[in-house]
Coordinates of C-alpha atoms (C1' of nucleotides) in Angstrom, one line a residue:
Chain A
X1 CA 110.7 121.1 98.3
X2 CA 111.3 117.9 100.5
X3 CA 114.1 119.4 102.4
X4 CA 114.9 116.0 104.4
X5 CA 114.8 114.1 101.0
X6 CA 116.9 115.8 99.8
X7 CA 119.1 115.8 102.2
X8 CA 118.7 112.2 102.8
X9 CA 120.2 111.6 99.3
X10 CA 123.0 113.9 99.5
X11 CA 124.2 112.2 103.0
X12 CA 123.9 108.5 101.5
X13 CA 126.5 109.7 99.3
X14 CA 128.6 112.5 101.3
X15 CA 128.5 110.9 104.6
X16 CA 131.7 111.4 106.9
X17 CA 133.6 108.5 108.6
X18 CA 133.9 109.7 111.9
X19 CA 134.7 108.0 115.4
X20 CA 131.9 109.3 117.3
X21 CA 129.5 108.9 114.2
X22 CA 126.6 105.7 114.3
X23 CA 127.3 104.9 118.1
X24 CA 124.6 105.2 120.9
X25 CA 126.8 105.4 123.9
X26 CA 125.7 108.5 125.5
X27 CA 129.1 109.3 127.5
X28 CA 131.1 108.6 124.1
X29 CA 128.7 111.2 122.1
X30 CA 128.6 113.7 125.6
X31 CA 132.9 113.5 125.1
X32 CA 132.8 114.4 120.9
X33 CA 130.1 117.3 121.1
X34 CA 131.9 118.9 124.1
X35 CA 134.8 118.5 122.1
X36 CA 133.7 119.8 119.0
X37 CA 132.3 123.0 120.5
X38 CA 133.8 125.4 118.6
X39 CA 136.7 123.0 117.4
X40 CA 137.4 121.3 114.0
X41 CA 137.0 118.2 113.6
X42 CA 140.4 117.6 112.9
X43 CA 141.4 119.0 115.3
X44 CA 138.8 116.9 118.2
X45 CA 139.7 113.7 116.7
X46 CA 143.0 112.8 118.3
X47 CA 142.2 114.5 121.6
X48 CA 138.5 112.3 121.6
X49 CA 140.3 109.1 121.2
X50 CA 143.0 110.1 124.2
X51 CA 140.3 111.5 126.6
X52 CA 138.5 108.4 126.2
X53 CA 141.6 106.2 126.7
X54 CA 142.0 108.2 129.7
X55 CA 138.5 108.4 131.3
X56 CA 136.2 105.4 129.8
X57 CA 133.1 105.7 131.7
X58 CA 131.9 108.3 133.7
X59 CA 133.1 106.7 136.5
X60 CA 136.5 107.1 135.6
X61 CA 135.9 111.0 134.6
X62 CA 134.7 111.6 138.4
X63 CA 137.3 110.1 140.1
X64 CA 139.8 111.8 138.1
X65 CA 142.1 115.0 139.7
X66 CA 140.8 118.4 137.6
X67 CA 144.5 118.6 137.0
X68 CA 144.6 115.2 135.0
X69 CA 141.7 116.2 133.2
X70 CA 142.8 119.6 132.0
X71 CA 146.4 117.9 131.0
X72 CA 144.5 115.7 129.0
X73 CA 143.0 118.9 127.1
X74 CA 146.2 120.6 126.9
X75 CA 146.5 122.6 123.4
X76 CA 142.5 122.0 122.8
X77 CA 141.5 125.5 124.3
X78 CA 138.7 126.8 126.2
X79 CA 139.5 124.8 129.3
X80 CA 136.4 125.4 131.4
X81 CA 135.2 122.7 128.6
X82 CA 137.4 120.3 130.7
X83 CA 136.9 121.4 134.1
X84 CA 132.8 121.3 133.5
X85 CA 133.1 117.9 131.7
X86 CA 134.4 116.9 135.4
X87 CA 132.5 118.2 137.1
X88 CA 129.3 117.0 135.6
X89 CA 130.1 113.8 136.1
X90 CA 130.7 114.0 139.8
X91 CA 127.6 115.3 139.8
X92 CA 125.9 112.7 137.6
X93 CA 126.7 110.1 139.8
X94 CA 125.2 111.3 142.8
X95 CA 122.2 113.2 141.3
X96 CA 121.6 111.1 137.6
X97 CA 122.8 107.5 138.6
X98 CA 126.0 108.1 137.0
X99 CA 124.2 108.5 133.8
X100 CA 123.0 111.0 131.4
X101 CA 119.6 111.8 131.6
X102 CA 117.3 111.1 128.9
X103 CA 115.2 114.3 128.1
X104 CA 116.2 117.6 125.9
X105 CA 116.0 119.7 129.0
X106 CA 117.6 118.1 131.7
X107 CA 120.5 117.4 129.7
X108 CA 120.2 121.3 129.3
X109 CA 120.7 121.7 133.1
X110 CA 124.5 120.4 133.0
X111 CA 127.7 122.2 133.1
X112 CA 129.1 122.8 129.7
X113 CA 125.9 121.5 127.9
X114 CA 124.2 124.2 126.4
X115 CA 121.2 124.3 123.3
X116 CA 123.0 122.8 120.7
X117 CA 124.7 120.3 122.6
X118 CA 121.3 119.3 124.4
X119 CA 119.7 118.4 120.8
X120 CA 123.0 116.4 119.4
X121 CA 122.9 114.6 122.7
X122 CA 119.3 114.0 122.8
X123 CA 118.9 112.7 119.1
X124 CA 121.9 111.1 118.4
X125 CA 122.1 109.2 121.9
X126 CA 118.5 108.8 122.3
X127 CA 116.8 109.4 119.4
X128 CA 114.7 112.3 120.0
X129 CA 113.3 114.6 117.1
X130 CA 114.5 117.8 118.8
X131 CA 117.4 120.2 116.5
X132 CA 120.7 120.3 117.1
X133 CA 121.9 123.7 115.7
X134 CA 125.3 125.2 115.7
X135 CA 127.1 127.2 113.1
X136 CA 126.7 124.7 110.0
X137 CA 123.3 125.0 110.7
X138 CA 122.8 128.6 111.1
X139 CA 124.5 128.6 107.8
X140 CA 122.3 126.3 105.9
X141 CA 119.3 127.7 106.9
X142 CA 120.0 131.5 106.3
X143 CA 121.0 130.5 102.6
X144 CA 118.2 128.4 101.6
X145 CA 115.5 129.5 103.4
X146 CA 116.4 133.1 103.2
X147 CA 116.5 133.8 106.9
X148 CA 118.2 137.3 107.6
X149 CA 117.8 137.5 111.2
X150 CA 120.7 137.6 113.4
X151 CA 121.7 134.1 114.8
X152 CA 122.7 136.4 118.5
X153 CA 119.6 137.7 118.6
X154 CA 116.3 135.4 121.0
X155 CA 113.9 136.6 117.9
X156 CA 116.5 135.3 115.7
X157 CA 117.3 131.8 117.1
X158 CA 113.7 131.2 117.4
X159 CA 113.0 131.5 113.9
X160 CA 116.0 129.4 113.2
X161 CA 114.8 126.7 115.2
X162 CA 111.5 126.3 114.0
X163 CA 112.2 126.2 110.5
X164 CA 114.6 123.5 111.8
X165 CA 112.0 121.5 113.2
X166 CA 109.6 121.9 110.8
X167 CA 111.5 120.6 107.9
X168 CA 113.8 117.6 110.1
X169 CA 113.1 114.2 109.6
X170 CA 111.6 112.8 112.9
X171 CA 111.1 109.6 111.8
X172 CA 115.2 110.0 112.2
X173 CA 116.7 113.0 113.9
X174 CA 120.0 111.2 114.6
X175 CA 120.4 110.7 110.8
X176 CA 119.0 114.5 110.2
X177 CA 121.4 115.9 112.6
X178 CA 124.2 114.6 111.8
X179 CA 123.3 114.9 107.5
X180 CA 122.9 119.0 108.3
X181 CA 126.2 119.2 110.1
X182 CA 128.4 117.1 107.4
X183 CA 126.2 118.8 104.6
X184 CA 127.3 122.7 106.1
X185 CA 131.0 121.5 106.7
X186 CA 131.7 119.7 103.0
X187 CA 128.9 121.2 100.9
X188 CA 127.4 125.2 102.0
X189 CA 131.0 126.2 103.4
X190 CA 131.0 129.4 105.1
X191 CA 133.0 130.4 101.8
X192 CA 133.1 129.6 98.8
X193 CA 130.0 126.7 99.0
X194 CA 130.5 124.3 96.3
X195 CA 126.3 125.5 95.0
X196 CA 126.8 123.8 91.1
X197 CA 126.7 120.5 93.1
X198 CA 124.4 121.2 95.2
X199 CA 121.3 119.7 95.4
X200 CA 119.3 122.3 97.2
X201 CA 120.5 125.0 94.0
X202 CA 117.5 125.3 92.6
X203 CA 115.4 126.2 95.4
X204 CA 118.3 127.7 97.5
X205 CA 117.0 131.6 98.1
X206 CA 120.9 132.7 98.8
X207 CA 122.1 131.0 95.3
X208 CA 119.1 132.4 93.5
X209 CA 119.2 136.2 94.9
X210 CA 123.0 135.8 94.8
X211 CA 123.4 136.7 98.5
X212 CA 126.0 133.8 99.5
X213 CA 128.4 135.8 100.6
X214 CA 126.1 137.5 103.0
X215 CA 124.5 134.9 104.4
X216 CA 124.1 134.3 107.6
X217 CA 124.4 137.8 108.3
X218 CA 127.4 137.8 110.6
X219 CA 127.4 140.1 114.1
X220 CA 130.8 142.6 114.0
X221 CA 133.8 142.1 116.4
X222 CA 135.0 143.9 118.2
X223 CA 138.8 144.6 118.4
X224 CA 141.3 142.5 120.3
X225 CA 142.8 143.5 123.1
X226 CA 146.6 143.2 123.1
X227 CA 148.6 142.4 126.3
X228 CA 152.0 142.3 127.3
X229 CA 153.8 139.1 129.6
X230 CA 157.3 138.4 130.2
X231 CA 157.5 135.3 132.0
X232 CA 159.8 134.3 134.5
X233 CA 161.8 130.0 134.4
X234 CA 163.3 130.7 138.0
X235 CA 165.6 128.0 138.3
X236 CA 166.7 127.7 141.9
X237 CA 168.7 124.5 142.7
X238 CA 166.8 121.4 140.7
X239 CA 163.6 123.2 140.9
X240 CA 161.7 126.3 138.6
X241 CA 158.8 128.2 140.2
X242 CA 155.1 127.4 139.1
X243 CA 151.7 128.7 139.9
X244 CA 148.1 127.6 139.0
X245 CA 145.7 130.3 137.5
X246 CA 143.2 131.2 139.7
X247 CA 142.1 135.0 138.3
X248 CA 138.8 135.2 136.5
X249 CA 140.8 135.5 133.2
X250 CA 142.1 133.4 130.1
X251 CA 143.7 129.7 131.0
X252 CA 141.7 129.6 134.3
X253 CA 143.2 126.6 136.4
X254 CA 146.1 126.2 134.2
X255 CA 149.9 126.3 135.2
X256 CA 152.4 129.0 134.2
X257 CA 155.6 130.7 135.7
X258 CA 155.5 133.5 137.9
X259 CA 154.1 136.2 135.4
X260 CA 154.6 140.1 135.4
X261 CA 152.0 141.9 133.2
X262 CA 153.0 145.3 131.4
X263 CA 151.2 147.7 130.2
X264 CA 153.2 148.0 126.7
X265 CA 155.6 146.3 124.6
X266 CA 158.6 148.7 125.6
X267 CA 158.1 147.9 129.2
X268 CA 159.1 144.5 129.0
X269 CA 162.3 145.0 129.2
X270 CA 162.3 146.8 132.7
X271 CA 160.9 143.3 134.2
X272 CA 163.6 143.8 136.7
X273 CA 161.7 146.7 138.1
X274 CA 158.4 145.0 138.4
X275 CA 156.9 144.8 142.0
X276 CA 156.8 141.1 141.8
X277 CA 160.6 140.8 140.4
X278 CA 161.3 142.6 144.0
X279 CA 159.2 140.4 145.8
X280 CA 160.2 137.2 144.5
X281 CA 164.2 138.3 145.1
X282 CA 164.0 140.7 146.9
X283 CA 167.5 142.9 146.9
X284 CA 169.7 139.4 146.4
X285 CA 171.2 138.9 143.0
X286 CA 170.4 136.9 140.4
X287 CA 172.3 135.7 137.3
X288 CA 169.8 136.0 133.9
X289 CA 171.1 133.1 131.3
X290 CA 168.3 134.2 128.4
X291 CA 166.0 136.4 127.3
X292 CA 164.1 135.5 124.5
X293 CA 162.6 137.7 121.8
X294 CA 158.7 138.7 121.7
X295 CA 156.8 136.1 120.7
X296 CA 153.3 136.5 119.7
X297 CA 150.7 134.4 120.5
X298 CA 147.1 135.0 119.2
X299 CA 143.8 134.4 120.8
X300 CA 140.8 135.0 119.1
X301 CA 139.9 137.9 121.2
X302 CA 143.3 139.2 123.0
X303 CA 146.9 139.2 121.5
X304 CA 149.7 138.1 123.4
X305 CA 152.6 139.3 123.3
X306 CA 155.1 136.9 125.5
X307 CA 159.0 137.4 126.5
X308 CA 160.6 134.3 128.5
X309 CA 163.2 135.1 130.7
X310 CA 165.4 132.3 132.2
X311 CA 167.3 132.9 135.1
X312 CA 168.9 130.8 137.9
X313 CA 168.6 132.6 141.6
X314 CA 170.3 131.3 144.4
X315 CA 168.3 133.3 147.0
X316 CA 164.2 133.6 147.1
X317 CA 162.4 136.1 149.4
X318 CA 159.8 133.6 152.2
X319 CA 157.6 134.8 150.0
X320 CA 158.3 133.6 146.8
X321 CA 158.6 129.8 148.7
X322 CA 154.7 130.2 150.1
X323 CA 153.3 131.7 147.1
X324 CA 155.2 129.3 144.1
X325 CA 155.4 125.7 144.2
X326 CA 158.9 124.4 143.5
X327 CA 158.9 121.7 140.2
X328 CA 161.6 119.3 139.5
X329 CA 162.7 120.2 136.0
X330 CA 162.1 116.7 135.0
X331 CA 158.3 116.7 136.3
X332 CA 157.4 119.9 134.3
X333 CA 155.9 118.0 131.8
X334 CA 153.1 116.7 134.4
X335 CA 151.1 120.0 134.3
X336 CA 148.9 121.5 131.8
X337 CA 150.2 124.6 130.6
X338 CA 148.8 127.2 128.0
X339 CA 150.0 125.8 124.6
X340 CA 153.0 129.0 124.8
X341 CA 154.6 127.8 127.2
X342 CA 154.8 124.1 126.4
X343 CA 155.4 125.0 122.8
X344 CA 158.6 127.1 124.6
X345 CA 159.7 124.5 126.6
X346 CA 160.0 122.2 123.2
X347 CA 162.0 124.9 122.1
X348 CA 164.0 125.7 124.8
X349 CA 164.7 122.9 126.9
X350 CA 165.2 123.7 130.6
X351 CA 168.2 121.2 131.5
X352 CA 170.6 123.6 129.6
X353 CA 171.4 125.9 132.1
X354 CA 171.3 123.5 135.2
Chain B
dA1 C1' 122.8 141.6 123.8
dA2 C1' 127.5 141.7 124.3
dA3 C1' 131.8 140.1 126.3
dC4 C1' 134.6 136.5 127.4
dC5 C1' 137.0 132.1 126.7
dG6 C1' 141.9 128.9 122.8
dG7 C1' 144.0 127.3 119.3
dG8 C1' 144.5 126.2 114.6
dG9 C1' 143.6 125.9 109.7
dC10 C1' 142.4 128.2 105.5
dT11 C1' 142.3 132.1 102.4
Chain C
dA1 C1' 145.2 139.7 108.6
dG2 C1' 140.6 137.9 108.9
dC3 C1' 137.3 134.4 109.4
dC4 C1' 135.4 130.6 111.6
dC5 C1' 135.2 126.2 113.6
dA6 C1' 129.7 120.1 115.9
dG7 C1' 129.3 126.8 121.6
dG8 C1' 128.6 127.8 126.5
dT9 C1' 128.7 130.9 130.4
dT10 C1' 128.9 135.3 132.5
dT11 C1' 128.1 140.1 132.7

DNA sequence: AAACCGGGGCT
DNA sequence: AGCCCAGGTTT
């Protein structure tokens, strides 16, 4: 079998139209992978074309505020994506010339750039037969070639990688790359693979043994943790309380309102006896305008499970004004918030109770 | 090696 | 209700 052949002729057919696809600027191609990690592409698109409007060069992306940077990626997810694009390019232009370097492994060596990223970097952006292999790939491979090892395991990525560079095309690894990834997302699916088409069915060892479904072999997750918020819209005169996330814990670096964890769903309604209800108002009144149902938001590894309550307070402990910063309700908008809130806000406006 | 980190679309 | 997406980093 000529594996790149035939790959060649399925991509001069199949190929996708994509912004970041046949271009050479490295900072342009660094923006769509880091993007992409873990993120549909239809998802990336309209968020690669902002980011770029935003921050052009790299320049640009190291002068920027974190803060502008992760409001830019608001709704995207996995926001340490956003706060190591930034900081790899302060760092590239004091230690790279504000450039990208040019080899497989020092590319390896930045923030947020990890194996696969390295080898779509290094051969689309400078043309270097090295693989890039992410999940289309692992899926590919496992089904044509057979390959039952587990794509977690060193033993296992090894093997993956060498049968990837044995069979790429180094005349033209940009071309091979970027063929494997559109041939895994359009062509061999994770389910449902459209084989009758495929051009790879008659050698293909998963098609043949009739092992699709199994392949790759897939690792077991565990189960998701469920937690329990009720979130608190102070309003006091023109202002609500905000705080940035600094805990080792989901939506590092991102804004919220001051927050009071339970440890179950019936506890949310006692917020009122929290420790930080008493030391945010300590034993002044306050006058509650709404309290909205449970709402539900899923991550892929912890379920949340969210009550706003919106209250106006005409008395706050010292505390409350060293810990919170106070935000004009009309400049809410200017920090980047876990996609919850903002989507609660749209809901539930915050001038309706001033 | 396993856990952690988001959000969304598809089935 | 799962699965998985152009994964990387930390434990």
């Amino acid at each position: 079998m000529d594996f790149k052949k035939l790959l060649r002729g399925w991509y001069s057919v199949n190929k996708r139209d994509l912004p970041w696809r046949d271009i050479t600027n490295p900072y342009h191609i660094w923006v769509s992978e880091v993007i992409l990690q873990q993120t549909r592409v239809a998802q990336g698109i309209g968020y690669y074309y902002r980011f770029l409007n935003e921050f052009p060069t790299i320049t640009s992306l190291a002068l920027a505020k974190e803060d502008k940077v992760l409001k830019v990626w608001q709704g995207l997810g996995y926001y340490t994506r956003a706060r190591n694009l930034q900081k790899a390019a302060v760092w590239l232009m004091t230690n790279s010339n504000g450039e990208l370097p040019k080899t497989y492994d020092s590319l390896l060596e930045i923030p947020g750039i990890g194996p696969y990223s390295a080898g779509a970097i290094a051969s689309f952006a400078f043309g270097l037969a090295v693989p890039a292999i992410d999940g289309n790939v692992y899926r590919i491979v496992a089904r044509i070639f057979g390959v039952f090892a587990s794509t977690a395991s060193a033993t296992g990525k090894k093997e993956f990688n060498d049968i990837v560079y044995e069979v790429m095309d180094k005349d033209n690894p940009a071309q091979f790359n970027q063929a494997l990834l559109d041939f895994g997302a359009l062509q061999c699916t994770p389910r449902k693979p459209n084989c009758v088409t495929c051009p790879f069915n008659s050698v293909c060892y998963a098609y043949r043994n009739n092992t699709i479904e199994s392949l790759p072999v897939k690792v077991m997750k565990g189960a998701v943790r469920s937690r329990f918020f009720v979130y608190l819209i102070v309003k006091y005169k023109d202002s609500i309380l905000m705080s940035k996330r600094t805990a080792k814990d989901i939506w590092h670096s991102l804004y919220e309102f001051p927050l009071i964890e339970v440890d179950d769903q019936k506890s949310l309604e006692s917020f009122q006896n929290s420790t930080l209800w008493r030391k945010i108002f300590g034993k002044s009144g306050v006058y509650i305008n709404k309290v909205s149902p449970v709402i539900t938001h899923k991550l892929s590894h912890q379920t949340l499970n969210i009550m706003f309550v919106t209250l106006t307070a005409s008395r706050l402990s010292q505390w409350a004004f060293r810990t919170y910063s106070f935000v004009s309700t009309n400049n809410v908008g200017d920090f980047s918030v876990p996609v919850v809130i903002d989507n609660y806000l749209a809901a539930e406006p915050l001038g309706e109770y001033l």
